XYZ file of C-alpha atoms in Angstrom:
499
model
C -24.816 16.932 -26.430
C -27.129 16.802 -24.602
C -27.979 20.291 -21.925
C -27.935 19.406 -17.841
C -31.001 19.010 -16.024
C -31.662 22.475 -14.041
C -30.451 22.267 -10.502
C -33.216 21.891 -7.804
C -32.539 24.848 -5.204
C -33.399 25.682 -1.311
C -33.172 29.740 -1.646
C -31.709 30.634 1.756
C -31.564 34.325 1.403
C -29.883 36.457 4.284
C -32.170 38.988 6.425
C -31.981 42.743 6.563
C -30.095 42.820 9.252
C -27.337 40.239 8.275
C -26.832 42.392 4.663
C -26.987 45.688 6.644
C -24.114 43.706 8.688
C -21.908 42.408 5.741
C -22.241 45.846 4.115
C -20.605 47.344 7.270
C -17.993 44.902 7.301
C -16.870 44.803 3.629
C -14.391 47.559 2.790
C -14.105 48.040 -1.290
C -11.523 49.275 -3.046
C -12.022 53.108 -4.515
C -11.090 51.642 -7.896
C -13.868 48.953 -7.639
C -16.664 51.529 -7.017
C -14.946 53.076 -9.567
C -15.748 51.066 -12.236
C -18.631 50.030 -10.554
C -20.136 53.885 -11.570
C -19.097 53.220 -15.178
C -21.068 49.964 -15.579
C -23.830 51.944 -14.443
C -23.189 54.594 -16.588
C -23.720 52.198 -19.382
C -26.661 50.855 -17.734
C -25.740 47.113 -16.884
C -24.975 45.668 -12.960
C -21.254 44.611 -11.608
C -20.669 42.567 -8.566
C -17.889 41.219 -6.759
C -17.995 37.246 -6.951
C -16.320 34.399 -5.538
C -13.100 34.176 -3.206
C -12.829 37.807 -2.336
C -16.157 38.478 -0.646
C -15.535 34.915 1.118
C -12.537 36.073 2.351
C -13.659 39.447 3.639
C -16.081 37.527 5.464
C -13.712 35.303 7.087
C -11.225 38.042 7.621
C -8.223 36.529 6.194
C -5.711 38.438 5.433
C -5.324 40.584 2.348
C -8.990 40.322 2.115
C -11.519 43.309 1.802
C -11.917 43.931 5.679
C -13.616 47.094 7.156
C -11.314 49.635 8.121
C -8.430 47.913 5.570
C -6.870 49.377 2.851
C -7.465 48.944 -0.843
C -5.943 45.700 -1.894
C -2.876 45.541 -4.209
C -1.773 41.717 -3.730
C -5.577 40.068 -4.412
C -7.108 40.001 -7.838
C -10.454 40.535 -7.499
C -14.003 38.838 -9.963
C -16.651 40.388 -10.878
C -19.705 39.201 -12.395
C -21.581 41.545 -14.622
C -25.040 41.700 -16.915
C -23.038 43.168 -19.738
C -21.851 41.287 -22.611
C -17.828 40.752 -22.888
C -18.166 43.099 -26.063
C -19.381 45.600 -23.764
C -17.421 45.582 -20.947
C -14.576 45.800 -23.344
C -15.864 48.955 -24.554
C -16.727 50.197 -21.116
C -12.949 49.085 -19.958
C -11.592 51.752 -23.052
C -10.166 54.772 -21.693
C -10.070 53.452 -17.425
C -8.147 49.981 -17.731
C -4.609 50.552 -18.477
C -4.177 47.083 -20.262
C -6.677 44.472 -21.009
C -6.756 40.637 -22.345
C -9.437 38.476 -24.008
C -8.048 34.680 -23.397
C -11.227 33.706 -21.693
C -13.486 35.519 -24.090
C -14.563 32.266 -25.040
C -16.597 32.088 -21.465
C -17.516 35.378 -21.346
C -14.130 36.651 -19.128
C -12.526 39.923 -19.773
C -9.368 40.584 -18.257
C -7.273 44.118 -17.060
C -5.229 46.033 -15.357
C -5.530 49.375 -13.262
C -2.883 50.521 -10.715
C -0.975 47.452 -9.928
C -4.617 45.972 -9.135
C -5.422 42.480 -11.616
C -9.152 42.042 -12.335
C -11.552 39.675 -14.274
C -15.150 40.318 -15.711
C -16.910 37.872 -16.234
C -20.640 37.692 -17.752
C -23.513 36.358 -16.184
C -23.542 32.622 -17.092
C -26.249 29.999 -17.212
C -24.476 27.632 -19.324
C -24.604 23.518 -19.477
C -22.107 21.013 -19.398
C -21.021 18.049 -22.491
C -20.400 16.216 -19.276
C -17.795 14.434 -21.150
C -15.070 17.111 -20.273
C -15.326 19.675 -18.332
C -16.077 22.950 -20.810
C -19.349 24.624 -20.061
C -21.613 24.795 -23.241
C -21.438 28.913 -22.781
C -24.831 30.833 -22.342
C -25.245 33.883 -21.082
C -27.747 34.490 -18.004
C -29.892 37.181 -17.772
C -29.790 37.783 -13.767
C -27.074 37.209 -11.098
C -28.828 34.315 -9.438
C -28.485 32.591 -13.018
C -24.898 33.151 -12.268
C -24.449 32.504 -8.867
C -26.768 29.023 -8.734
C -23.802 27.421 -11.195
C -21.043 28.273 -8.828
C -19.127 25.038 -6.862
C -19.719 26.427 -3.520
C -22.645 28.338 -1.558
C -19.674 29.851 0.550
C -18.067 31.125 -2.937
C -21.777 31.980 -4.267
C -22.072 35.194 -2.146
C -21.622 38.576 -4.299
C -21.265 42.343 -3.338
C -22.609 45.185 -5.580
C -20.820 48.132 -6.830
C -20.763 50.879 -6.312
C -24.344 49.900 -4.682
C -22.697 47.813 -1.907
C -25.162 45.272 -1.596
C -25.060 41.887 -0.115
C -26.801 38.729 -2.384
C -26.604 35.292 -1.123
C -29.724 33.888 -2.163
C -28.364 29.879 -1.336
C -27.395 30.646 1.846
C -23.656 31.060 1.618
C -23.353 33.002 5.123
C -24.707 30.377 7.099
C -22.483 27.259 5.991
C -19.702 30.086 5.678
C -21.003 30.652 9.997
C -20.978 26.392 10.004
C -17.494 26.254 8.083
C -19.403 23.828 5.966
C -19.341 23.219 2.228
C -22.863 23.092 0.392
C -23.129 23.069 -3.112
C -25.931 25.674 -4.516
C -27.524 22.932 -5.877
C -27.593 19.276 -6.079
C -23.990 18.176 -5.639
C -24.150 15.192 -7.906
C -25.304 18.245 -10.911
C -22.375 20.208 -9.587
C -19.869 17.576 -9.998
C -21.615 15.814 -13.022
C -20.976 20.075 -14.827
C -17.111 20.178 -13.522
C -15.679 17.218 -11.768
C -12.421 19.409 -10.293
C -15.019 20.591 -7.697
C -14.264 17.595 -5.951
C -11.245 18.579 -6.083
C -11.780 22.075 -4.614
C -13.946 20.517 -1.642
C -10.952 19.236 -0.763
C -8.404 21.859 -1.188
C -11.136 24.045 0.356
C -10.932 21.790 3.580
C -7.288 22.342 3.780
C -7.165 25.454 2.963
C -9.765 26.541 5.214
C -10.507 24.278 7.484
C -14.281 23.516 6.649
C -16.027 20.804 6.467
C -17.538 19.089 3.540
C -21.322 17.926 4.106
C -22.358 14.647 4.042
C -24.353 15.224 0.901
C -21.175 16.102 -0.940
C -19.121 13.798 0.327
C -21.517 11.184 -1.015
C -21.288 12.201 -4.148
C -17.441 12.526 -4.057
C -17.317 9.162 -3.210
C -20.173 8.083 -5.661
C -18.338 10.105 -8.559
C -14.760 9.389 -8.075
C -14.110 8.137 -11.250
C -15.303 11.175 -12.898
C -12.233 13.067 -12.451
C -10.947 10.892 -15.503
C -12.335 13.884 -17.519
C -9.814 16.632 -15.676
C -6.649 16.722 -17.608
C -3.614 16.013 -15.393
C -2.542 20.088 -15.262
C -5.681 20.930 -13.714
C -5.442 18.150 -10.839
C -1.788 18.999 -10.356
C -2.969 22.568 -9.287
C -5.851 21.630 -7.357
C -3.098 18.959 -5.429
C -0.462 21.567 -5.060
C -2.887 24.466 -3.773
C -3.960 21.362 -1.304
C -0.620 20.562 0.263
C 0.278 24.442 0.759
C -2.971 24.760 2.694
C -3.273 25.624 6.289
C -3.802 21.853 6.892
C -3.172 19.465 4.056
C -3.910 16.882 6.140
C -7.460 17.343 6.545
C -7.692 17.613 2.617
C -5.353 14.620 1.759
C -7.966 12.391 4.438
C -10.632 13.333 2.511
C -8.947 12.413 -1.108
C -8.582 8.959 0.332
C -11.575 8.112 2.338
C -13.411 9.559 -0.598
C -11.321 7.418 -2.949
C -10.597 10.628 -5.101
C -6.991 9.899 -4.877
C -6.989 6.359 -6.243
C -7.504 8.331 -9.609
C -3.955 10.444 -9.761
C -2.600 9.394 -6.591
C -3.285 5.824 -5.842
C 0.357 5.163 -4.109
C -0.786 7.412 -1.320
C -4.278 5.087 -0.130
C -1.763 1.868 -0.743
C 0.100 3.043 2.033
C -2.630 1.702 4.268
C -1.285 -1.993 4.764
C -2.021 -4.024 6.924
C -0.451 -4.231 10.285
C 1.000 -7.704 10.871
C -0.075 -8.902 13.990
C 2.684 -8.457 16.681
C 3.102 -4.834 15.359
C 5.933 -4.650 13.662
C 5.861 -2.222 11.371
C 3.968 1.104 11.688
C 0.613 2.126 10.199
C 2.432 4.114 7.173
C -0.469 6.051 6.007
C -0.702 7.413 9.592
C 2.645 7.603 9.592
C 2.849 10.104 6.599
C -0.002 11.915 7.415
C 2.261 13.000 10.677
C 5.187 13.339 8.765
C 3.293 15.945 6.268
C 2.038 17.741 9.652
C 5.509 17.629 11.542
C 7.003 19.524 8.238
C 4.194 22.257 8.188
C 5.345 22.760 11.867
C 8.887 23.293 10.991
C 8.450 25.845 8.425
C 9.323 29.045 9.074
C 9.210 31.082 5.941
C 5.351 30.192 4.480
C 4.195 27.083 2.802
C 6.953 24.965 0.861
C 5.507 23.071 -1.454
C 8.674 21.118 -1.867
C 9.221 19.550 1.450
C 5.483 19.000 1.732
C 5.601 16.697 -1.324
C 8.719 15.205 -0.098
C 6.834 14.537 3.584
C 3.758 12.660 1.350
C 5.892 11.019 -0.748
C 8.641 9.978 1.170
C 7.685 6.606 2.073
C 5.921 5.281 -1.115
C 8.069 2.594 -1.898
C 7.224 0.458 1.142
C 4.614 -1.500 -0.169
C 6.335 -3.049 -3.149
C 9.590 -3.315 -0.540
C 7.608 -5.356 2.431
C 9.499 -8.384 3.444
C 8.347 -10.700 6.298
C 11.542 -12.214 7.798
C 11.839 -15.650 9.082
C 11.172 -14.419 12.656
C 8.445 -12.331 11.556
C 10.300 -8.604 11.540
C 9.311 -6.469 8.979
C 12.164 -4.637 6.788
C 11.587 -2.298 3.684
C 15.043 -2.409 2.238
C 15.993 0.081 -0.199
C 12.575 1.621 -0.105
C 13.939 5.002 -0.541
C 15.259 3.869 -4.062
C 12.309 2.407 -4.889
C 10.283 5.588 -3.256
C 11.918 8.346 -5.178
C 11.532 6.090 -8.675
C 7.329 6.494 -8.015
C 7.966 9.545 -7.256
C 9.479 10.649 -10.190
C 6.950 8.706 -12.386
C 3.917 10.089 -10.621
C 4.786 13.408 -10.750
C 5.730 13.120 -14.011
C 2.144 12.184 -14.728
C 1.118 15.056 -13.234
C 2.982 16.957 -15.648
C 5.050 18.614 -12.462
C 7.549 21.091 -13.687
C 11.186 19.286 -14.229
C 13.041 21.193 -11.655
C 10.498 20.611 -8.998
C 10.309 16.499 -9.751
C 14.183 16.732 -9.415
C 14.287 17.947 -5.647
C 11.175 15.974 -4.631
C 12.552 12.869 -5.499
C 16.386 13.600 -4.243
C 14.839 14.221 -1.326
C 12.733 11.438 -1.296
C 16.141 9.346 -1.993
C 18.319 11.067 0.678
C 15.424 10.630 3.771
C 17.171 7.202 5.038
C 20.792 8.572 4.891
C 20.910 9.886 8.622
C 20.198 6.897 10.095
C 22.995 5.124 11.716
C 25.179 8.279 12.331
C 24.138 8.146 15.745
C 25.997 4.661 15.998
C 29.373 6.383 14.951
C 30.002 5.437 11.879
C 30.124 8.293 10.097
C 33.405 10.017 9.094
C 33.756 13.541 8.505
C 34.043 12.214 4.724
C 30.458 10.701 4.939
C 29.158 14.180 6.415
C 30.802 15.658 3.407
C 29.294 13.370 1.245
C 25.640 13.927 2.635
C 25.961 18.159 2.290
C 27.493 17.659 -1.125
C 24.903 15.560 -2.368
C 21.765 17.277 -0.714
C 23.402 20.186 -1.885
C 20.773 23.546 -2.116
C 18.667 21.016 -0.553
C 20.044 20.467 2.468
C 17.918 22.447 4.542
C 14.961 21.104 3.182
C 16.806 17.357 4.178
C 16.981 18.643 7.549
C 13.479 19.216 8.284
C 12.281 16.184 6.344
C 14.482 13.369 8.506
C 13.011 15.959 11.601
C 10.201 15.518 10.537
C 10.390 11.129 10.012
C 10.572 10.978 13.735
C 7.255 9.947 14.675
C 7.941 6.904 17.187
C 6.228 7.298 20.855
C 9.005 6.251 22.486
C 10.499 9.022 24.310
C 13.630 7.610 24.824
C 14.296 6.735 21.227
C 12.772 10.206 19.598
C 15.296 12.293 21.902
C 18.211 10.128 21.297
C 16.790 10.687 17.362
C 16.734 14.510 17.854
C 19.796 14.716 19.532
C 21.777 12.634 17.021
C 20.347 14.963 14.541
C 21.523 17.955 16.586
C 25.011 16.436 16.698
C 25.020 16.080 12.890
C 23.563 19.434 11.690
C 26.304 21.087 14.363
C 28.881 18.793 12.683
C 27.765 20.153 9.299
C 28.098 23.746 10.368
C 31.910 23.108 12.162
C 33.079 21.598 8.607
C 31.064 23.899 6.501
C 32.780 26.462 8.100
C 36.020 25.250 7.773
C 36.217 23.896 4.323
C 33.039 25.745 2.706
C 31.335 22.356 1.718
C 28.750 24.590 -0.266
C 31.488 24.995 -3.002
C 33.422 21.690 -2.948
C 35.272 21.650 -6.041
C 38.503 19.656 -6.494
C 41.615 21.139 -5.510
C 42.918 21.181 -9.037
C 40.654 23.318 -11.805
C 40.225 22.066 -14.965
C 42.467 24.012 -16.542
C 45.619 23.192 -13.939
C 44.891 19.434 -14.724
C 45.308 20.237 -18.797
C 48.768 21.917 -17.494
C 50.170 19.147 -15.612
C 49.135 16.498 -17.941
C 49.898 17.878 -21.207
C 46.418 16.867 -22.470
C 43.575 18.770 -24.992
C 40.287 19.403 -23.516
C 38.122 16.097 -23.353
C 37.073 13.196 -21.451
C 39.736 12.867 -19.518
C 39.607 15.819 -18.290
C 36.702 15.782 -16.458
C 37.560 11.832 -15.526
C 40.454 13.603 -13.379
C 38.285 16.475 -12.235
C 35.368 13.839 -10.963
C 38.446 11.908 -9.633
C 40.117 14.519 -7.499
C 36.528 15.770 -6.530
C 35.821 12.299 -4.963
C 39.433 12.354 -3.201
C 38.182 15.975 -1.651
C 34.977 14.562 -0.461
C 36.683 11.817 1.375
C 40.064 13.663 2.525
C 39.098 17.283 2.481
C 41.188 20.215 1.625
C 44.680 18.645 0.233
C 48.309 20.878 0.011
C 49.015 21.758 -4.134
C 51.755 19.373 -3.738
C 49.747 16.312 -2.744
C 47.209 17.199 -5.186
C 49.284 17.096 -7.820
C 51.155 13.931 -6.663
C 47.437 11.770 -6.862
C 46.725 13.504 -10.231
C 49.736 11.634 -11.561
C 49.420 8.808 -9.762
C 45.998 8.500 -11.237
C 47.077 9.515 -14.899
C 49.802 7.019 -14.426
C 46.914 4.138 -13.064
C 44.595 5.454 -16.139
C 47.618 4.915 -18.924
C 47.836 9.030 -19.810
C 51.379 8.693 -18.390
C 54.474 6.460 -18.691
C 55.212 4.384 -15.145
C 57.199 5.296 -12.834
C 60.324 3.540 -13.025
């Protein structure tokens, strides 16, 4: 292995008057200065690294703003000139629990007053450039350190207890541009850790910056690179993406980039081509609009789950694209078809169980509205569509909201106002029937009584049975309940005919 070629640098250091200014407008937590004045004690430099001076600077919230208050929902970097040995030893006696899983890179972890932190060692390592795990080296200066981060905007640091500004690459000024610079030449960057890519992107959501033409470049030139990332890593990068301020922006640049053909490639095929009397809508547009309309209709923070549902939700149009013989464009059963690549692609991305399960119902259930507002659905079919989104259901509702994306202003108000009709429909037979806890009207336990039968398969044949006759009848009397248990029992050969 072979070490990478030393990055080639423009030092754009801030002036006296800019530091003086960040130093005003940074507000650190008493327990950083705090341990700031035991490193050194012990002789050896700690500064604050990385997202949290960023953030200060951009005033987000939660961030380290003057005039704030110490944080206690942010963890917080540092970057340090002593060894992890010795920052362990200095950490004896203040922290009141610490960790060592990233000794490996130089990363000590603890605890103090509800408050997480990480210390990291100055690092100057290489890259295999086969995967992505440094070859560790310690640096002997902070600029070693800060030269190897993705980002000049994350390559900013803050002294303690000193409280002094560094930003020798010039991090305040793209941070002014809302631009993303590497410290270096982005191709080394990317070549070291190809997830930065990644992170320019999630970045761009998150924070609505731009990446610079340089870097996009070499996105583009090093696509293919992110074959190194295992699947875990990209799955985080992609979720932290779509619960951005603007996933959009971030999912544009995977494609135009072609990051996305990589772990994502059924999200750039949903740029087909437009027949030419217009038949069919632009769906990457489409979804792009359908990912923004569900941001807009959130109203309790970021849900990653209907977001993934929005980008995934019409996936299974290209290999469902049928030209008819007057030239009308159908994608039947694309919803089928959509939540099966769903399932399989997030699968790949080694997506928790639980969370591949609601994506894809959801992806399933999009198309069911349609055609209630023709009146064809019974209050049976309405029972049917809150039984099976079930927990989901609220999540259904802002998805189909959210599928509306004609220009027709005749046909998106009839849209929204068949939608109205059904969700008040919903709430009259919720209401009256409590459709959250359909069960059948006979337990499990009544239908053993009646039939004279052990626990076993048919037993829950009967229960499934009278569940079904609930979902299309509603609430029945006892009496009648009992009558269609025998009558199926009868039709099923567990009881003697009727003569």
């Amino acid at each position: 292995m072979t070490e990478s070629t030393p990055y080639a640098v423009q030092r754009r250091e801030p002036t006296e008057a800019q530091r003086r200014a960040v130093a005003e407008l940074i507000t650190v937590p008493p327990l950083a200065d705090e341990l700031g004045r035991r490193f050194a004690a012990a002789g050896h430099e700690l500064y604050l690294v990385g997202g949290s001076v960023r953030d200060a600077l951009l005033r987000r919230p939660g961030a380290l703003l003057a005039g704030g208050t110490a944080l206690t929902d942010q963890d917080l970097d540092f970057a340090t000139s002593a060894h992890p040995d010795q920052t362990l030893e200095i950490l004896t006696g203040w922290a009141e629990t610490t960790w060592t899983t990233g000794i490996t890179f130089g990363t000590i972890g603890a605890m103090r007053r509800g408050l997480r932190i990480e210390i990291t060692t100055y690092r100057a390592e290489a890259y295999d450039r086969v995967t992505r795990n440094p070859i560790v080296r310690y640096g002997t200066s902070l600029d070693d350190d800060l030269v190897r981060r993705d980002f000049t905007v994350n390559a900013m640091a803050f002294s303690v207890p000193g409280h002094e500004f560094a930003d020798p690459y010039g991090g305040l000024v793209d941070l002014a541009a809302k631009q993303l610079r590497t410290p270096g030449r982005p191709e080394e960057s990317f070549a070291d850790d190809p997830l930065r890519m990644l992170r320019a992107a999630r970045f761009a959501a998150q924070l609505g910056f731009a990446v610079d033409p340089a870097v996009r470049a070499a996105m583009t030139a090093m696509a293919g690179d992110l074959g190194r990332i295992t699947a875990e890593r990209i799955r985080d990068e992609l979720s932290k993406l779509m619960i951005g301020a603007d996933p959009v922006a971030g999912l544009r640049l995977l494609v135009d980039t072609g990051l996305a053909e990589t772990f994502l490639p059924e999200l750039p095929a949903l740029r087909m081509q437009i027949d030419e009397h217009a038949q069919h809508k632009d769906v990457y547009e489409h979804t792009l609009t359908v990912v923004q309309n569900a941001v807009r209709l959130e109203s309790d923070g970021p849900d990653l789950i209907l977001r993934l549902a929005a980008l995934l939700h019409d996936i299974g149009k290209p290999a469902t694209k049928a030209v008819g013989p007057d030239g009308g464009v159908s994608f039947h059963h694309h919803e089928v078809v959509g939540a099966r690549l769903t399932r399989q692609r997030m699968r790949a991305l080694k997506y928790p169980k639980e969370t591949i399960a609601q994506v894809s119902r959801l992806v399933a259930l999009h198309l069911r509205f349609y055609g209630y507002g023709r009146g064809e659905w019974t209050d049976s079919a309405v029972r049917r569509y809150v039984t099976d989104a079930a927990e989901l259901l609220p999540r259904l509702n802002k998805l189909v909201r959210s599928d509306c994306t004609t220009r027709n202003r005749r046909k998106a108000a009839a849209l929204a106002a068949d939608y109205q009709a059904l969700e008040e429909r919903i709430a009259r037979i919720q209401a009256e029937e409590d459709l959250a806890r359909v069960r059948p009207d006979l337990d499990g336990n009544a239908i053993m009584k009646l039939l004279g039968i052990p626990p076993g398969p048919a037993v829950g044949a009967a229960w499934k049975y009278l569940k079904e006759l609930r979902l299309e009848r509603g609430p029945l009397p006892p009496d009648e309940a009992e009558a269609e248990l025998f009558r199926w029992a009868r039709d099923n050969g567990l009881l003697p005919p009727e003569n």
